[in-house]
XYZ file of N, CA, C and O in Angstrom:
276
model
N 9.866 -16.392 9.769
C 8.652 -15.590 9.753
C 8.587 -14.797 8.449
O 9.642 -14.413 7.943
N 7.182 -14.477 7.763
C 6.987 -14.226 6.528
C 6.189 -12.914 6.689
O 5.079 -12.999 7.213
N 6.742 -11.460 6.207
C 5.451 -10.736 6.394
C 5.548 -10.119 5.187
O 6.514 -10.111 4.423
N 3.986 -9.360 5.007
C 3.895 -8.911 3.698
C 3.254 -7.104 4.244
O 2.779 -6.831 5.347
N 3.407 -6.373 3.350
C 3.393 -4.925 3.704
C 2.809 -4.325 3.060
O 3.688 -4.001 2.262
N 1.295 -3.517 2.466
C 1.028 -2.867 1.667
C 0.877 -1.526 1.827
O 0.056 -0.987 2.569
N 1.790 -0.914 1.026
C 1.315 1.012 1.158
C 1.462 1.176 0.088
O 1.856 0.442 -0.818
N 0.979 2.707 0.152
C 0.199 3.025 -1.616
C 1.031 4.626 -1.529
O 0.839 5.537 -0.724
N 1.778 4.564 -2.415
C 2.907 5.883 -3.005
C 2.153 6.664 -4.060
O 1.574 6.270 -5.073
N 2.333 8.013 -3.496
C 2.025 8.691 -4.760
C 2.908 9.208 -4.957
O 3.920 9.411 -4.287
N 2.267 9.790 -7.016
C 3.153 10.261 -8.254
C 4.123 9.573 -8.611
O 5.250 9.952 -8.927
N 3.680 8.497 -8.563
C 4.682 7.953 -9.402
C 3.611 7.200 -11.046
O 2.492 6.709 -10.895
N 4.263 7.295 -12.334
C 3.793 8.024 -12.842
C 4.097 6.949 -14.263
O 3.416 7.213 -15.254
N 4.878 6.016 -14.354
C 5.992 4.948 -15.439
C 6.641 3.816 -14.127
O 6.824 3.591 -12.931
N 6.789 3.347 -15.685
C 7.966 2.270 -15.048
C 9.069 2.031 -14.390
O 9.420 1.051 -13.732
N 9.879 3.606 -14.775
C 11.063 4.195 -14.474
C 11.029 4.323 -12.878
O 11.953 3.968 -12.146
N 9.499 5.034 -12.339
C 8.995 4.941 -11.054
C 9.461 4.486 -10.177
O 10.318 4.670 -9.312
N 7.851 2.980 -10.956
C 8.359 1.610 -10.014
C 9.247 1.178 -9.905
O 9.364 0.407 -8.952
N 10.719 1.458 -11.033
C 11.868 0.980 -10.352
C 12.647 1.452 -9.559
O 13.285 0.727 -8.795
N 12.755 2.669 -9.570
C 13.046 3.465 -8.532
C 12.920 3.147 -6.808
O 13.706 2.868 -5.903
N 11.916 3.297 -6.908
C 10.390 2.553 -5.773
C 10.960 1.182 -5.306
O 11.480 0.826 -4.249
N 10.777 0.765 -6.061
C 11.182 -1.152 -5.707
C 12.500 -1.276 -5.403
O 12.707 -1.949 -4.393
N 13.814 -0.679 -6.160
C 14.747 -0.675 -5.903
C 15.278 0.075 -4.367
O 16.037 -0.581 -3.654
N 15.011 0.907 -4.101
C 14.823 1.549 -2.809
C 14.836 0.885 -1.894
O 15.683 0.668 -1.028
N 13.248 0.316 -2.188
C 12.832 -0.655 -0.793
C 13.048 -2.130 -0.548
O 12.593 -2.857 0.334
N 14.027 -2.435 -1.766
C 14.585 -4.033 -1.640
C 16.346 -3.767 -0.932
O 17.226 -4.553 -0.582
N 16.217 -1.878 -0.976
C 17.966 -2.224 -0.024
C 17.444 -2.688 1.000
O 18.066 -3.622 1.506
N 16.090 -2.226 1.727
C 16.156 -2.528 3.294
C 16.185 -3.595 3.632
O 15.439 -4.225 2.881
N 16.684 -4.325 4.459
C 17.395 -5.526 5.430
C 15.568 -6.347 5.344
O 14.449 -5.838 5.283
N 15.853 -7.197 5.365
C 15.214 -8.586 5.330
C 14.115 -8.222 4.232
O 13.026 -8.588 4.674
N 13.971 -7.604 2.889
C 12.977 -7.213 1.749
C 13.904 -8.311 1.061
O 15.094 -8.534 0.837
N 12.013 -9.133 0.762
C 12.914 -10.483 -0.446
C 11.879 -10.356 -1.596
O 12.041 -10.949 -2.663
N 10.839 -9.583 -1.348
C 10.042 -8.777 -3.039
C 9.148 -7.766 -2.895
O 8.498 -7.349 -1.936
N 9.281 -7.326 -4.501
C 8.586 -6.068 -3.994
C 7.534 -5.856 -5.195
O 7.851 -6.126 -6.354
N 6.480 -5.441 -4.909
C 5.348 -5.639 -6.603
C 4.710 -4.378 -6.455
O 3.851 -4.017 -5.651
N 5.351 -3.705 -7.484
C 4.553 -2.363 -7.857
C 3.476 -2.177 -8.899
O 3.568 -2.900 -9.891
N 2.479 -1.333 -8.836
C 1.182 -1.320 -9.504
C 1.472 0.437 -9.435
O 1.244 1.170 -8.473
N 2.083 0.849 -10.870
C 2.100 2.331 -10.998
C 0.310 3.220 -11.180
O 0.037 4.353 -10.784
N -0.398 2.474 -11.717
C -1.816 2.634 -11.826
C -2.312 2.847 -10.927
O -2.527 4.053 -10.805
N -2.825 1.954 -9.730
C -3.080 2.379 -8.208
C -1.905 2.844 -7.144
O -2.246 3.205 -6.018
N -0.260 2.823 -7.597
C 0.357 3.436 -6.606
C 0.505 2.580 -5.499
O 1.100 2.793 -4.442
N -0.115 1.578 -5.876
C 0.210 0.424 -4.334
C 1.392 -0.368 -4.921
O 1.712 -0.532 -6.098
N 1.992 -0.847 -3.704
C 3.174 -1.520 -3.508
C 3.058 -2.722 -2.171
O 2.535 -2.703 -1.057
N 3.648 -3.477 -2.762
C 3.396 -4.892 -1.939
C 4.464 -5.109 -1.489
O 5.335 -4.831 -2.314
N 4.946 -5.566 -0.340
C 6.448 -5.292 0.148
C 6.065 -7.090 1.056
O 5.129 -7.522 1.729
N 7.732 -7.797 0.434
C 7.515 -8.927 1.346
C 8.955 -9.270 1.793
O 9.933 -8.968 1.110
N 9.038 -9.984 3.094
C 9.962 -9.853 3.850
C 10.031 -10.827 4.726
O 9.049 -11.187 5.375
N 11.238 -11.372 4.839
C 11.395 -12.535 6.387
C 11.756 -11.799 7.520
O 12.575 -12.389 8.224
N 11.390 -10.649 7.937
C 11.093 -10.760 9.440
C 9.833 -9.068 9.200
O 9.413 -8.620 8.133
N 9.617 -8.638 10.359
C 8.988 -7.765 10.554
C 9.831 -6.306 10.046
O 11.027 -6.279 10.337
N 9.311 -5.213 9.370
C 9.652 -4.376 8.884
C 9.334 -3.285 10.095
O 8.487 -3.380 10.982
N 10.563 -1.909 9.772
C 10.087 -0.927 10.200
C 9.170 0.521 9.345
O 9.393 1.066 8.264
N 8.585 0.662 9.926
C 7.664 1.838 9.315
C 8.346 3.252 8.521
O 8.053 3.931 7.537
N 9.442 3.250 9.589
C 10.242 4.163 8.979
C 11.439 4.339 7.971
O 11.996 5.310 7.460
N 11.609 2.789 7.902
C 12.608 2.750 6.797
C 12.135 2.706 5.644
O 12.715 3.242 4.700
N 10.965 2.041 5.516
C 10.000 2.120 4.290
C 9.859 3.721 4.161
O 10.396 4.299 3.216
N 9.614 3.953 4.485
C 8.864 5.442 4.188
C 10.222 6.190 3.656
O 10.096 6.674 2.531
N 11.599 6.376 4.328
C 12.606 6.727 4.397
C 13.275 6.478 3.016
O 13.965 7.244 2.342
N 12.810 4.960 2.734
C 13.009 4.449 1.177
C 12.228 4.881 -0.005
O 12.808 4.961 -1.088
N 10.929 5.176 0.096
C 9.934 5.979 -0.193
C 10.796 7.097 -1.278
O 11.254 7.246 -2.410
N 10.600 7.714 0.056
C 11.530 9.360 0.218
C 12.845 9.021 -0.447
O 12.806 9.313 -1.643
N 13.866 8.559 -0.105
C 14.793 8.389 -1.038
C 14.393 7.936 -2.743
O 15.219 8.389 -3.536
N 13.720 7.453 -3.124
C 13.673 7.496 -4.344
C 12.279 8.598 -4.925
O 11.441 8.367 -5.796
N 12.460 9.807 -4.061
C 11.474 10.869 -4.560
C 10.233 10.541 -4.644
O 9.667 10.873 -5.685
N 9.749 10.095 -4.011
C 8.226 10.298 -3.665
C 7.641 9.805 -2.529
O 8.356 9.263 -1.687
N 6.212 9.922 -2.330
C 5.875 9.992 -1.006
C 4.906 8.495 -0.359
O 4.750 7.418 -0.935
N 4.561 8.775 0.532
C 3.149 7.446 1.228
C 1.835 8.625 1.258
O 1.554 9.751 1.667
N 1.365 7.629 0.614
C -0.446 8.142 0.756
C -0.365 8.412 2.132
O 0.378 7.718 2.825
N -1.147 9.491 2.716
C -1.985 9.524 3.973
C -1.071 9.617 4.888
O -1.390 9.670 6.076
């Protein structure tokens, strides 16, 4: 099973960011890519099985910054 995830992070601000960001959310368990857009703050998260809400966010938060909304 293939799922894909979009949430949109703010302040993040460079590149340095998105790696931050991406790196974070490729520790979590079944993340096989991750595509950041520092301009709109969205992030594309893809994965072989279903993700939890809170580890994303948790990953988020660990690399200093937040989820829109």
């Amino acid at each position: 099973m293939s799922t894909t995830v979009k949430i949109t992070v703010t302040g993040m601000t460079c590149g340095h960011c998105a790696s931050s960001v991406s790196e974070e959310i490729r520790s979590i368990e079944g993340v096989t890519d991750v595509e950041v857009n520092v301009g709109t703050g969205q992030v594309v998260i893809h994965a072989d099985r279903d993700l939890d809400a809170a580890a994303i966010d948790a990953a988020v938060r660990e690399a200093g910054y937040s989820l829109a909304g």
